[in-house]
PDB file of C-alpha atoms in Angstrom:
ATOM      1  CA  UNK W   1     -90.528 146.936 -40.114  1.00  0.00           C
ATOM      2  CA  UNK W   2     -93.681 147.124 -41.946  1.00  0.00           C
ATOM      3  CA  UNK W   3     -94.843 143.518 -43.129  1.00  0.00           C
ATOM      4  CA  UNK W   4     -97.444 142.663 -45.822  1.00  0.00           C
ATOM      5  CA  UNK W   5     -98.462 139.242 -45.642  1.00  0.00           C
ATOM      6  CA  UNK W   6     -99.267 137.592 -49.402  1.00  0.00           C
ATOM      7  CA  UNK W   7    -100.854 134.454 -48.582  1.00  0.00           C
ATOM      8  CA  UNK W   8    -103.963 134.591 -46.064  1.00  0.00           C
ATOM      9  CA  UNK W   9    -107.384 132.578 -46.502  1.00  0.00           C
ATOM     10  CA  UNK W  10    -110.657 133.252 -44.602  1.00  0.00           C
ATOM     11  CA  UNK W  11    -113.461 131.475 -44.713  1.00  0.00           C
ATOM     12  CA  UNK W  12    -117.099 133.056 -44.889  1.00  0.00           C
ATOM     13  CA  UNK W  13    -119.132 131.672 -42.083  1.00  0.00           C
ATOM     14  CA  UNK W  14    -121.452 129.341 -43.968  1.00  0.00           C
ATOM     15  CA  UNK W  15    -118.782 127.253 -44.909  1.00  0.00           C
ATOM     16  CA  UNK W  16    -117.146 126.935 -41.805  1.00  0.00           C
ATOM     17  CA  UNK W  17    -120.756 125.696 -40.559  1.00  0.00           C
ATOM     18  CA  UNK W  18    -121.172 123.544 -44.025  1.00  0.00           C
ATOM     19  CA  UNK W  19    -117.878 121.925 -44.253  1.00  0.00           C
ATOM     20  CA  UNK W  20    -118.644 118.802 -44.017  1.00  0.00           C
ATOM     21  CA  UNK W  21    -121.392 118.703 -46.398  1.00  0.00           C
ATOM     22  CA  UNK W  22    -119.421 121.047 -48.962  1.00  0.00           C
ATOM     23  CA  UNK W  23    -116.689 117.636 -48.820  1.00  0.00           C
ATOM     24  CA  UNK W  24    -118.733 115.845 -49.794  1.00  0.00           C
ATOM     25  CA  UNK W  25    -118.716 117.043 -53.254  1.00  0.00           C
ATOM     26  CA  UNK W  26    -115.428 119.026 -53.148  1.00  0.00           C
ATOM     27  CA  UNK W  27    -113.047 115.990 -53.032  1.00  0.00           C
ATOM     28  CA  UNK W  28    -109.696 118.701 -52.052  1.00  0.00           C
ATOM     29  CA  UNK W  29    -111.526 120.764 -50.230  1.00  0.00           C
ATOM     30  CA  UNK W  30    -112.455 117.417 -47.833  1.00  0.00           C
ATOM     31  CA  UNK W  31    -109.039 116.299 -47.998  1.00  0.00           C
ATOM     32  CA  UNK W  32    -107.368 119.699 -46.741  1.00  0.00           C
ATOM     33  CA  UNK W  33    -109.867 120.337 -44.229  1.00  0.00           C
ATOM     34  CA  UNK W  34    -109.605 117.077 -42.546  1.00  0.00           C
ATOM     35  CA  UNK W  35    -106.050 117.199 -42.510  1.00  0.00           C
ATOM     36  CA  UNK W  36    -104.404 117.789 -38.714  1.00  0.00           C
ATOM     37  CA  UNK W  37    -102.929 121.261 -39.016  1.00  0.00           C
ATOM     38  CA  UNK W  38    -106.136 123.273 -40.719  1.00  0.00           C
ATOM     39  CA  UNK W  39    -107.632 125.935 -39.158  1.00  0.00           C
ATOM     40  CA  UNK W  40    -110.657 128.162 -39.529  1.00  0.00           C
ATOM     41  CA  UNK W  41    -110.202 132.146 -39.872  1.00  0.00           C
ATOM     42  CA  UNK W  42    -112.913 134.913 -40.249  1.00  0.00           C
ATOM     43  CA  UNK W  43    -112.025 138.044 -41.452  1.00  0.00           C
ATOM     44  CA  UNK W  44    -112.730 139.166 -37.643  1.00  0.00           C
ATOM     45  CA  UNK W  45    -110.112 136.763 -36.787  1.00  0.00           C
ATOM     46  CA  UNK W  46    -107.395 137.733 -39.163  1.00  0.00           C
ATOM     47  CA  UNK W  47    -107.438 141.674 -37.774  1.00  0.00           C
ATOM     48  CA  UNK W  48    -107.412 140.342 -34.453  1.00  0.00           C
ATOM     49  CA  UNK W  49    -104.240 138.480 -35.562  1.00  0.00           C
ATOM     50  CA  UNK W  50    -102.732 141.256 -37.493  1.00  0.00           C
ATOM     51  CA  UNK W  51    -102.873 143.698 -35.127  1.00  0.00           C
ATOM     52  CA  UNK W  52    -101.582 141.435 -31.998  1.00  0.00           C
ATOM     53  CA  UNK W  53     -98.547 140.584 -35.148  1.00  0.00           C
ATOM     54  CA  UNK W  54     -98.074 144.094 -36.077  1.00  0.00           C
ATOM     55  CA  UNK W  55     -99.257 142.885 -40.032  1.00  0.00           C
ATOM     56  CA  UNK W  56     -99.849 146.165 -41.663  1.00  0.00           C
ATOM     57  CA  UNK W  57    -101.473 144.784 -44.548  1.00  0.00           C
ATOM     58  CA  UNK W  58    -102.842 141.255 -46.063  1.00  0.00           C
ATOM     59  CA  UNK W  59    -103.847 139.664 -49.259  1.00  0.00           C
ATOM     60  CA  UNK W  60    -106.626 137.490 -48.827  1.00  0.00           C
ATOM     61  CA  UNK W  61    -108.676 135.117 -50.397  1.00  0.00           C
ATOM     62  CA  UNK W  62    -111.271 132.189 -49.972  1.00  0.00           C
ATOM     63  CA  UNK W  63    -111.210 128.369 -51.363  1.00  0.00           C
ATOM     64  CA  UNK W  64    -110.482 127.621 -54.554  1.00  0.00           C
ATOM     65  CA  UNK W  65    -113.274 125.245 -55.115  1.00  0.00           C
ATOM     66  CA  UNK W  66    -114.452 123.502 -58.307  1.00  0.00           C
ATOM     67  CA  UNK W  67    -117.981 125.004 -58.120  1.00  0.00           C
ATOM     68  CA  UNK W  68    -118.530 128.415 -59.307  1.00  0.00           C
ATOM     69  CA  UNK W  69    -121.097 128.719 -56.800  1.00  0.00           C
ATOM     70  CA  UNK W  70    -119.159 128.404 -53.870  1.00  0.00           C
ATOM     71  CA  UNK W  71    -116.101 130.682 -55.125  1.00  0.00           C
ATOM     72  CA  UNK W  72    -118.536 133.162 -55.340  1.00  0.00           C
ATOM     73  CA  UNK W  73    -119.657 132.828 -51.997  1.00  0.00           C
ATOM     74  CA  UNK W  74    -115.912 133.181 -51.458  1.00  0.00           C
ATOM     75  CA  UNK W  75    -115.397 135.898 -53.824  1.00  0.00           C
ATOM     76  CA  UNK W  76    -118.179 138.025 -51.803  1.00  0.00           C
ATOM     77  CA  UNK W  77    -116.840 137.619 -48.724  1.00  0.00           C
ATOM     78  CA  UNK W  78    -113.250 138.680 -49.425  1.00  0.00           C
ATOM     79  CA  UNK W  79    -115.507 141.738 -51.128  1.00  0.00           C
ATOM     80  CA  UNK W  80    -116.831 142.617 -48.252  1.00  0.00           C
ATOM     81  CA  UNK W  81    -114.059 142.346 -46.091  1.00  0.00           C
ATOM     82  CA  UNK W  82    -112.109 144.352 -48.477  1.00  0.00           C
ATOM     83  CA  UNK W  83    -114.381 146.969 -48.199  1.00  0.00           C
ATOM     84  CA  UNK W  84    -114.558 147.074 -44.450  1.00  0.00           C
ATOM     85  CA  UNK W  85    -110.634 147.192 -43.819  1.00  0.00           C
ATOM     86  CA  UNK W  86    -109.765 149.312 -47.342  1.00  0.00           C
ATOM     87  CA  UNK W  87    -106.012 150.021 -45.587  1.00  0.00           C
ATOM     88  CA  UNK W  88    -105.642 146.590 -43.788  1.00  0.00           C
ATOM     89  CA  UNK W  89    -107.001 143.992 -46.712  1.00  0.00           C
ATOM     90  CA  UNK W  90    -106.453 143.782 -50.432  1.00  0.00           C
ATOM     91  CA  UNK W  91    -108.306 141.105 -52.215  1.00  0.00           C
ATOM     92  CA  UNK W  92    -107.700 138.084 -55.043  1.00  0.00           C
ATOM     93  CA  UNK W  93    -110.442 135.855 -56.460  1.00  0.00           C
ATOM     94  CA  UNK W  94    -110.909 132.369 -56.780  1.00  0.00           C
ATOM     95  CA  UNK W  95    -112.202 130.940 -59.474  1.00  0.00           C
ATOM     96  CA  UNK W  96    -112.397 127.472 -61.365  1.00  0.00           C
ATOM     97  CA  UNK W  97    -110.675 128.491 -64.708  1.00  0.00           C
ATOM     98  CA  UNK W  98    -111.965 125.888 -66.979  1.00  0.00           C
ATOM     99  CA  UNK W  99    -115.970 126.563 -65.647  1.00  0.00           C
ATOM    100  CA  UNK W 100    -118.400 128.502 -68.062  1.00  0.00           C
ATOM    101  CA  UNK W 101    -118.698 132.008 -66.024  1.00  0.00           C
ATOM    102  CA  UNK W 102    -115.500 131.806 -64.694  1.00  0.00           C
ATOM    103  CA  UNK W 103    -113.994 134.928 -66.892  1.00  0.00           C
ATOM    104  CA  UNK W 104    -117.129 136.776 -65.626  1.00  0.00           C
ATOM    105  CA  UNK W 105    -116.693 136.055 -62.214  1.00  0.00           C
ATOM    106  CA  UNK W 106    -113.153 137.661 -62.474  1.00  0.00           C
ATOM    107  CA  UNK W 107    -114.476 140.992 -64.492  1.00  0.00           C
ATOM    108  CA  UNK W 108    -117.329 140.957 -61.604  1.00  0.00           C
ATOM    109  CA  UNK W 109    -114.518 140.807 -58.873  1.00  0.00           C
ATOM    110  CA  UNK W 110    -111.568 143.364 -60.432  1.00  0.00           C
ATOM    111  CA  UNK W 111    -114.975 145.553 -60.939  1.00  0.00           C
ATOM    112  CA  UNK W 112    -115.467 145.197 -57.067  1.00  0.00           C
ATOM    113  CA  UNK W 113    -111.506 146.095 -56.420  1.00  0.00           C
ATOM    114  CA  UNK W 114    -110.136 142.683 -56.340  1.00  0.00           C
ATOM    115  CA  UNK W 115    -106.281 143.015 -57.493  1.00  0.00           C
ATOM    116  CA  UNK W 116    -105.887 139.496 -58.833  1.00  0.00           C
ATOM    117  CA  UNK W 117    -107.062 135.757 -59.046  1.00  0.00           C
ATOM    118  CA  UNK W 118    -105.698 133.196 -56.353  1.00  0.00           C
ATOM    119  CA  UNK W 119    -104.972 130.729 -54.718  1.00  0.00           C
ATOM    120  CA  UNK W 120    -105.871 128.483 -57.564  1.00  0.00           C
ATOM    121  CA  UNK W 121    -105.504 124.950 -57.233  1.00  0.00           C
ATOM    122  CA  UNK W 122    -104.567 122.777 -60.620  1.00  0.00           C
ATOM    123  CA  UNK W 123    -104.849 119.732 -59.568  1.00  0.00           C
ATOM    124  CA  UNK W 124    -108.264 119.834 -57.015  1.00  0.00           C
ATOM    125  CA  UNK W 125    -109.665 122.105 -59.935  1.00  0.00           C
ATOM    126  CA  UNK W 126    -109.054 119.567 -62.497  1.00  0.00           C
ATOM    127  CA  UNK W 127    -106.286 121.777 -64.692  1.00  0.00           C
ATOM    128  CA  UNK W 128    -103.619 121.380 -66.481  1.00  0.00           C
ATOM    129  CA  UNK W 129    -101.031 124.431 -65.548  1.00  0.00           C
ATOM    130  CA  UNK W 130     -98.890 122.995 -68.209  1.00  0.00           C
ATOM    131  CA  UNK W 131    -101.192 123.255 -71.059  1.00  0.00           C
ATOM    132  CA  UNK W 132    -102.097 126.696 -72.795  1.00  0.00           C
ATOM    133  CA  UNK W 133    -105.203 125.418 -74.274  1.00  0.00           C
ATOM    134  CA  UNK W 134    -106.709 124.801 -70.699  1.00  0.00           C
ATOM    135  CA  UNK W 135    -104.717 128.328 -69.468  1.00  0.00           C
ATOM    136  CA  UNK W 136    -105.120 130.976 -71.921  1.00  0.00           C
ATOM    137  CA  UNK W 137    -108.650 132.218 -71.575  1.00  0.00           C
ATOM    138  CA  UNK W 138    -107.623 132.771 -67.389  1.00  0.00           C
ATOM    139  CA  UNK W 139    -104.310 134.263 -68.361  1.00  0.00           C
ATOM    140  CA  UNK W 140    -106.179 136.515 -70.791  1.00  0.00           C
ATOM    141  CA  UNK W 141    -108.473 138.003 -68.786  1.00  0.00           C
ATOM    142  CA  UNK W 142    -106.653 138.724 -65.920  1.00  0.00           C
ATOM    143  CA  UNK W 143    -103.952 140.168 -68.219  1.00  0.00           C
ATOM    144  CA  UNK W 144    -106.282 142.732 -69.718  1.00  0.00           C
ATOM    145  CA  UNK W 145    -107.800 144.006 -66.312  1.00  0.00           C
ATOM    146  CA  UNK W 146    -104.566 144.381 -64.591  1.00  0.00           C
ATOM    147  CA  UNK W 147    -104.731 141.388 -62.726  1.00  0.00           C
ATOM    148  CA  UNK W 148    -101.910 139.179 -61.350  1.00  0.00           C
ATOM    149  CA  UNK W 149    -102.190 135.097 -60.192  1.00  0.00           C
ATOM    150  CA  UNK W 150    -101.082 133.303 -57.423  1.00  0.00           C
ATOM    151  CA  UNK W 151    -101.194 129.574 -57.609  1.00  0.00           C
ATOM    152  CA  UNK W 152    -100.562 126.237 -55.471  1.00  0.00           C
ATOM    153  CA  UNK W 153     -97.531 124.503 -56.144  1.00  0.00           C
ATOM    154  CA  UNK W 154     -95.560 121.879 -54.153  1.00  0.00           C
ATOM    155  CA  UNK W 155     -91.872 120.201 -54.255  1.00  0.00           C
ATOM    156  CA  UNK W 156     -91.893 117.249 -56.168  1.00  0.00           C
ATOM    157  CA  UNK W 157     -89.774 115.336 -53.386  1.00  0.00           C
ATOM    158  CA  UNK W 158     -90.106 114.847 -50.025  1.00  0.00           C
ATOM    159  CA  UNK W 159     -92.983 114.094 -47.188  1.00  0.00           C
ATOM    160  CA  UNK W 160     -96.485 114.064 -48.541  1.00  0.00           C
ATOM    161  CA  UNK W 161     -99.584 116.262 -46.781  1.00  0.00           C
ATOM    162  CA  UNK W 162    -102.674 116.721 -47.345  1.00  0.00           C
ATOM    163  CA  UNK W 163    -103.071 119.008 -50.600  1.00  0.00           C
ATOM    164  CA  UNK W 164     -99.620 118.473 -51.762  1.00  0.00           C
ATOM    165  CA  UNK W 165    -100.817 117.549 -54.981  1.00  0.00           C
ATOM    166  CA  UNK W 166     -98.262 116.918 -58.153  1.00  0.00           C
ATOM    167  CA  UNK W 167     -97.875 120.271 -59.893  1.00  0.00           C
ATOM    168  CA  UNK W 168     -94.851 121.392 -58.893  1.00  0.00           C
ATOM    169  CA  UNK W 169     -91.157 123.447 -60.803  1.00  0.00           C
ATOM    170  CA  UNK W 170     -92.181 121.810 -64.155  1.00  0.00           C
ATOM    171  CA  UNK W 171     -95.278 122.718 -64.849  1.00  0.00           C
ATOM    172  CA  UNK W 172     -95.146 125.895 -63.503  1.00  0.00           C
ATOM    173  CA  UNK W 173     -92.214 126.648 -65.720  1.00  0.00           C
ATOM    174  CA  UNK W 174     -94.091 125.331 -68.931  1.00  0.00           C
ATOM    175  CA  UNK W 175     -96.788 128.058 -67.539  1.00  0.00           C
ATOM    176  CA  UNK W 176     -94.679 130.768 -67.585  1.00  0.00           C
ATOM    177  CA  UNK W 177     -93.182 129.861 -71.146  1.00  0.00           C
ATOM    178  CA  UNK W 178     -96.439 129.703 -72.224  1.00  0.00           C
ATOM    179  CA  UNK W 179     -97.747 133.309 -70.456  1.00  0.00           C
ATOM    180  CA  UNK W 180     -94.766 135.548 -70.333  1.00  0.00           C
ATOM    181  CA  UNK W 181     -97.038 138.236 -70.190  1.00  0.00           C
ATOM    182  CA  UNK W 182     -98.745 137.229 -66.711  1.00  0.00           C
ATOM    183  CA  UNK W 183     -97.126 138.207 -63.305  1.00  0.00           C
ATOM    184  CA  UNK W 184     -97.584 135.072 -61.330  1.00  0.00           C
ATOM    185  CA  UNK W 185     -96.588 134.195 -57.830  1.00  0.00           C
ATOM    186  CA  UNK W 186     -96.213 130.479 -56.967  1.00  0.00           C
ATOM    187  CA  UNK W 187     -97.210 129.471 -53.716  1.00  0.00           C
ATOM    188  CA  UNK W 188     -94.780 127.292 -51.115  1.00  0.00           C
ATOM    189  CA  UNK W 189     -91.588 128.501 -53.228  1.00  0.00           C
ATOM    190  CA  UNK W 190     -92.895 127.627 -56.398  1.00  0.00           C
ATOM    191  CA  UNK W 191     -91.940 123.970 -55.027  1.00  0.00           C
ATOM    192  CA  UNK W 192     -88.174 124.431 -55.596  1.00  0.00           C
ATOM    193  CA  UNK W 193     -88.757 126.323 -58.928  1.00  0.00           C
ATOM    194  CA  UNK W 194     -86.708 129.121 -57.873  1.00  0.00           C
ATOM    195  CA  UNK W 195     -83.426 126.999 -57.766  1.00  0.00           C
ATOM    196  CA  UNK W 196     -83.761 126.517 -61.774  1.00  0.00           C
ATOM    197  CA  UNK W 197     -83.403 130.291 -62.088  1.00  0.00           C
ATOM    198  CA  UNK W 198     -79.358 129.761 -61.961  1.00  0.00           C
ATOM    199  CA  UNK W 199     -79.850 128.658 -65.278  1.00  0.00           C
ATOM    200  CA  UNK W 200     -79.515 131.695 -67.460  1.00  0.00           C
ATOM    201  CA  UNK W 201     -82.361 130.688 -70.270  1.00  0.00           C
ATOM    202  CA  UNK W 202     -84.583 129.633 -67.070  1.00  0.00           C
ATOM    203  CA  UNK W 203     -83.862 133.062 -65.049  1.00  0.00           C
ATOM    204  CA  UNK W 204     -85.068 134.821 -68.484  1.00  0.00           C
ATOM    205  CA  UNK W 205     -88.073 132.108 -69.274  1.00  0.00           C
ATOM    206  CA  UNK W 206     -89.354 132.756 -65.015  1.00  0.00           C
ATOM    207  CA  UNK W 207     -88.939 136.844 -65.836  1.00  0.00           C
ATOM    208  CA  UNK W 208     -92.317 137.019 -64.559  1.00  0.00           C
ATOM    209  CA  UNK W 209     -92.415 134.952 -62.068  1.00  0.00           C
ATOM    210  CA  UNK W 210     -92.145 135.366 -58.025  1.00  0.00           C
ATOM    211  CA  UNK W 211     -92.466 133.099 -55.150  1.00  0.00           C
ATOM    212  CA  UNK W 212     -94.178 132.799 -51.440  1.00  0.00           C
ATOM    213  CA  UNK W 213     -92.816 131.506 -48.479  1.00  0.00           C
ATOM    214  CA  UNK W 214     -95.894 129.762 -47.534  1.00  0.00           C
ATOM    215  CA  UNK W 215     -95.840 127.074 -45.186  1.00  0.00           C
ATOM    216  CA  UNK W 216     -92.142 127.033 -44.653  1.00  0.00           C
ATOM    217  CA  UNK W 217     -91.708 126.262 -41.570  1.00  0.00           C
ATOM    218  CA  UNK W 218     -93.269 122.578 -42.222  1.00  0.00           C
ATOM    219  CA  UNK W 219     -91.087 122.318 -45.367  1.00  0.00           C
ATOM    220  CA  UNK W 220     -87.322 123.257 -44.749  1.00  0.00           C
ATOM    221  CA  UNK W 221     -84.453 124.414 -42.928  1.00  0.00           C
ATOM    222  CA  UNK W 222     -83.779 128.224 -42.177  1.00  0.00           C
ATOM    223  CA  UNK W 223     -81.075 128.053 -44.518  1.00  0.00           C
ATOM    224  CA  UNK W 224     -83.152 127.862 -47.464  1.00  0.00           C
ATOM    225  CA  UNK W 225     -82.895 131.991 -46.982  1.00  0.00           C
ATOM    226  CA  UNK W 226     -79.429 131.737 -46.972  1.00  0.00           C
ATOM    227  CA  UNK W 227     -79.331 129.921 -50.239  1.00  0.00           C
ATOM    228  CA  UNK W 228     -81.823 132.519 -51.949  1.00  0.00           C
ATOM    229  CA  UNK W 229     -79.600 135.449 -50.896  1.00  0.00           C
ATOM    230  CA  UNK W 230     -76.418 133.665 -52.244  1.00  0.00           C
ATOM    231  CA  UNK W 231     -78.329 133.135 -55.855  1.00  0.00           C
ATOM    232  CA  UNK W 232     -79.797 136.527 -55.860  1.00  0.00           C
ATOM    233  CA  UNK W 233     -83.114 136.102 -56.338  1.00  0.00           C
ATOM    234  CA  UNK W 234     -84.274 138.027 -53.150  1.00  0.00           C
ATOM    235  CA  UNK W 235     -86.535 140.082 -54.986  1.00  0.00           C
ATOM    236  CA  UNK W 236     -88.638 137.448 -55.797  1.00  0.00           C
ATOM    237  CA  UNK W 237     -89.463 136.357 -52.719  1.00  0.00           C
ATOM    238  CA  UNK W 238     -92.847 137.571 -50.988  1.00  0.00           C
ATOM    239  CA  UNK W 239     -93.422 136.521 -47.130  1.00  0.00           C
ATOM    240  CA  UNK W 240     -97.033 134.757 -47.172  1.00  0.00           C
ATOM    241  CA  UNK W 241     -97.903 132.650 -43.805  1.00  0.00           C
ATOM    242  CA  UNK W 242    -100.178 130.504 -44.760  1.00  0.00           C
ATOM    243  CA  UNK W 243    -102.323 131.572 -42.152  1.00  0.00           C
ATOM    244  CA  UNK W 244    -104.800 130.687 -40.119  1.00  0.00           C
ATOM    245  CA  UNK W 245    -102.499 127.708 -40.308  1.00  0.00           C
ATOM    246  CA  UNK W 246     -99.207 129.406 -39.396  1.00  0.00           C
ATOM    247  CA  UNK W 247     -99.188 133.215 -37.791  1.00  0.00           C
ATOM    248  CA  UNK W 248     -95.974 135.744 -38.409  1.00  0.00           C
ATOM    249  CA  UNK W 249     -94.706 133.975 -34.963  1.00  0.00           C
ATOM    250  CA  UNK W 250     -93.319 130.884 -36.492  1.00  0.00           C
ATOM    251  CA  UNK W 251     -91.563 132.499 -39.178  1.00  0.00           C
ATOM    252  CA  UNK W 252     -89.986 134.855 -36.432  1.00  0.00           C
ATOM    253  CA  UNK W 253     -88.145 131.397 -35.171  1.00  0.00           C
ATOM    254  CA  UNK W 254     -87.454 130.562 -38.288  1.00  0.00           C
ATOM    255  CA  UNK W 255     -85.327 133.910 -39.056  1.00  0.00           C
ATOM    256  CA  UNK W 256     -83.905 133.797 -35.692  1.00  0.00           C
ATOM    257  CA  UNK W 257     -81.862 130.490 -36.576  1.00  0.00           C
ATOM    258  CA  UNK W 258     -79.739 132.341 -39.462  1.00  0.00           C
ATOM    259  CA  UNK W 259     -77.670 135.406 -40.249  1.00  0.00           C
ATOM    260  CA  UNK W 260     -79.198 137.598 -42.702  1.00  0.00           C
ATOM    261  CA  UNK W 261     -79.889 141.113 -43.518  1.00  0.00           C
ATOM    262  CA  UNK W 262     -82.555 143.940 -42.166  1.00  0.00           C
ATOM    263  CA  UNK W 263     -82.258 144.655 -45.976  1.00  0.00           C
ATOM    264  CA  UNK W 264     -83.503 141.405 -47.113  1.00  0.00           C
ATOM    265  CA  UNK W 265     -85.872 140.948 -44.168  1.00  0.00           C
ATOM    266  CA  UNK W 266     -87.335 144.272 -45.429  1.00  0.00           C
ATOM    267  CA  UNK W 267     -87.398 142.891 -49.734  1.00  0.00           C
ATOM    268  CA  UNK W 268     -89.223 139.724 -47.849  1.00  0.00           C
ATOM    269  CA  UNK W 269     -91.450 141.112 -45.858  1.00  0.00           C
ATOM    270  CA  UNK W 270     -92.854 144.112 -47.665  1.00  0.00           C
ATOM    271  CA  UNK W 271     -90.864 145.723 -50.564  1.00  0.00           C
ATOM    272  CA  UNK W 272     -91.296 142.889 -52.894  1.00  0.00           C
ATOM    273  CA  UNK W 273     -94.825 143.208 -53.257  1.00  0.00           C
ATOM    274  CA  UNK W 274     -94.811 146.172 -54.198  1.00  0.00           C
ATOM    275  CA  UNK W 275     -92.955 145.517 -57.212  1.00  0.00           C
ATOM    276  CA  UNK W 276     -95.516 142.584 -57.903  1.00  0.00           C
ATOM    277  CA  UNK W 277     -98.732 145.457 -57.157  1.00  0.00           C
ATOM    278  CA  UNK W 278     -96.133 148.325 -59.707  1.00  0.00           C
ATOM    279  CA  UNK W 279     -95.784 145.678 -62.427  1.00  0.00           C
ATOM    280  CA  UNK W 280     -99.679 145.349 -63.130  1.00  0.00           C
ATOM    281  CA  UNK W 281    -100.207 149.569 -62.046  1.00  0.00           C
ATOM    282  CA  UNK W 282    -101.352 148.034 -58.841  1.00  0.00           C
ATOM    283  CA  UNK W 283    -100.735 149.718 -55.368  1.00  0.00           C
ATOM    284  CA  UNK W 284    -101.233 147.886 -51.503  1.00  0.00           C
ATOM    285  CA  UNK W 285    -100.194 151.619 -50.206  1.00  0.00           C
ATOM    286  CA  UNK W 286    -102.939 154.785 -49.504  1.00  0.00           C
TER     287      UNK W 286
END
C-alpha cells in the first residue's frame, strides 16, 4: 500500500546544535524540546526512515517559532531538502502569522515550491485562531497562491504534555467559520473536532476542514478508527506520525488491535491527501 505521511518535522543542523540557546528566547520551543519523548531528525534521517518504512512520500516542515529569523532558517532547509528528494519530500512553511514579513516569507517559499504553511502553533506564536482580525492576512495569502494550512490543535480533556497548549475543537471551528475558503488540516484530530461533524450545520461549517492522526498512539484507543468509519468521515482523515517522535511502526500496532478495511487503510494512508493536494490544484504524485 503506498503511504504518504502528512505530519513530519526536521530540524536543520544549527538548531539541533543551538537548542538550548534558541530556548532561551523561544519559551515553546524550550518546553517541547525538553519534554521526554522529543527527538531530533535531519532530512538524512527521515529517508533513512522512509525507506526502512516503505513511506513513499512525506510532508515536511521545520519549527514554528516566533522569530521570523529562525523560520526562515527552517523554511530553507525544508527548501533544500525538497529539492534534493523532488519524488520523496513535499514541503510547508512556517511562519509567525502576526510578524511584519511574514506574508513575504510565504510568497518567498510557494515561489521556491512549498505547497502550504504549517505546523503553526497559536498559542507558542502568540495567536488567536479564533479571531479573524489576527487570521485573515495568513488565510489570504495562502488562499491566493494555492496554499493550504496545517495547524496544532489538542483535546481539551485529558492528560497534559508538553505543547498541549489550549486551542483545541472550538477555536478551530470559529476558524473555519471565519475562512471557509481555506483548506486546513488540524493536527492530533483536530483535538476531537471531528466528532462535532455529526451535527449537520457543523459537518457543513468544517466543509473545509480535514484532520491528522498525529501522535495517536499517546492519545487514544484503536477504536477511535472504528468510531470515524461508523460517522463517515473517513475521508478526512490523513495518516501523519508525528515523526521523529513516532515512526509508521507504532501506528502498525495500533491498526493491528481493530477490524477495519484495506479500503479505509488505503483513504488513511494515502488517498486522502490527494484530495487535500486536488482541492488547492496541488499534486504529491510525478
Amino acid at each position: 500500500m503506498r503511504v504518504v505521511d502528512s505530519h513530519v518535522h526536521i530540524y536543520p543542523p544549527e538548531v539541533i546544535s543551538d537548542w538550548e540557546k534558541i530556548g532561551e528566547k523561544e519559551p515553546y520551543f524550550n518546553v517541547l524540546v525538553r519534554g521526554k519523548v522529543h527527538k531530533w531528525a535531519t532530512v538524512e534521517d527521515l529517508i533513512a526512515q522512509m525507506d526502512s518504512d516503505g513511506i513513499s512520500q512525506s510532508l515536511i516542515f521545520g519549527f514554528a517559532f516566533s522569530d521570523l529569523a529562525l523560520c526562515r532558517l527552517c523554511n530553507d532547509y525544508v527548501i533544500s531538502a525538497v529539492k534534493r528528494y523532488p519524488d520523496r519530500l513535499k514541503g510547508l512553511a512556517v511562519v509567525p502569522p502576526l510578524v511584519r514579513g511574514a506574508i513575504s516569507e510565504i510568497e518567498r517559499c510557494r515561489q521556491n515550491g512549498l505547497i502550504g504553511v504549517g505546523e503553526l502553533f497559536p498559542e507558542g506564536q502568540d495567536f488567536d485562531l479564533a479571531d479573524a482580525r489576527e487570521t485573515w492576512r495568513l488565510v489570504g495569502a495562502c488562499h491566493e497562491m494555492g496554499m493550504f494550512l496545517l495547524v496544532h490543535t489538542a483535546e481539551p480533556v485529558g492528560h497534559d504534555y508538553p505543547g498541549k497548549g489550549n486551542v483545541g475543537p472550538k477555536e478551530a471551528a470559529a476558524f473555519c467559520l471565519n475562512h471557509p475558503e481555506i483548506t486546513v488540516i488540524f493536527a492530533h484530530f483536530g483535538g476531537g473536532l471531528w466528532m462535532y461533524e455529526l451535527m449537520p450545520e457543523m459537518r457543513l461549517a468544517l466543509s473545509n476542514a480535514y484532520y491528522d492522526t498525529a501522535a495517536a498512539p499517546f492519545l487514544y484507543e484503536p477504536q477511535i478508527f472504528k468510531a470515524i468509519e461508523a460517522s463517515g468521515l473517513v475521508h478526512k482523515f490523513l495518516y501523519g506520525s508525528d515523526y521523529p517522535i513516532l515512526s509508521l511502526n507504532r501506528y502498525k500496532k495500533l491498526f493491528e488491535g481493530i477490524d477495519i478495511g484495506n479500503s479505509v487503510l488505503k483513504s488513511i494512508f494515502s488517498d486522502n491527501f490527494e484530495h487535500v493536494c486536488q482541492d488547492d490544484g496541488l499534486s504529491m504524485k510525478r
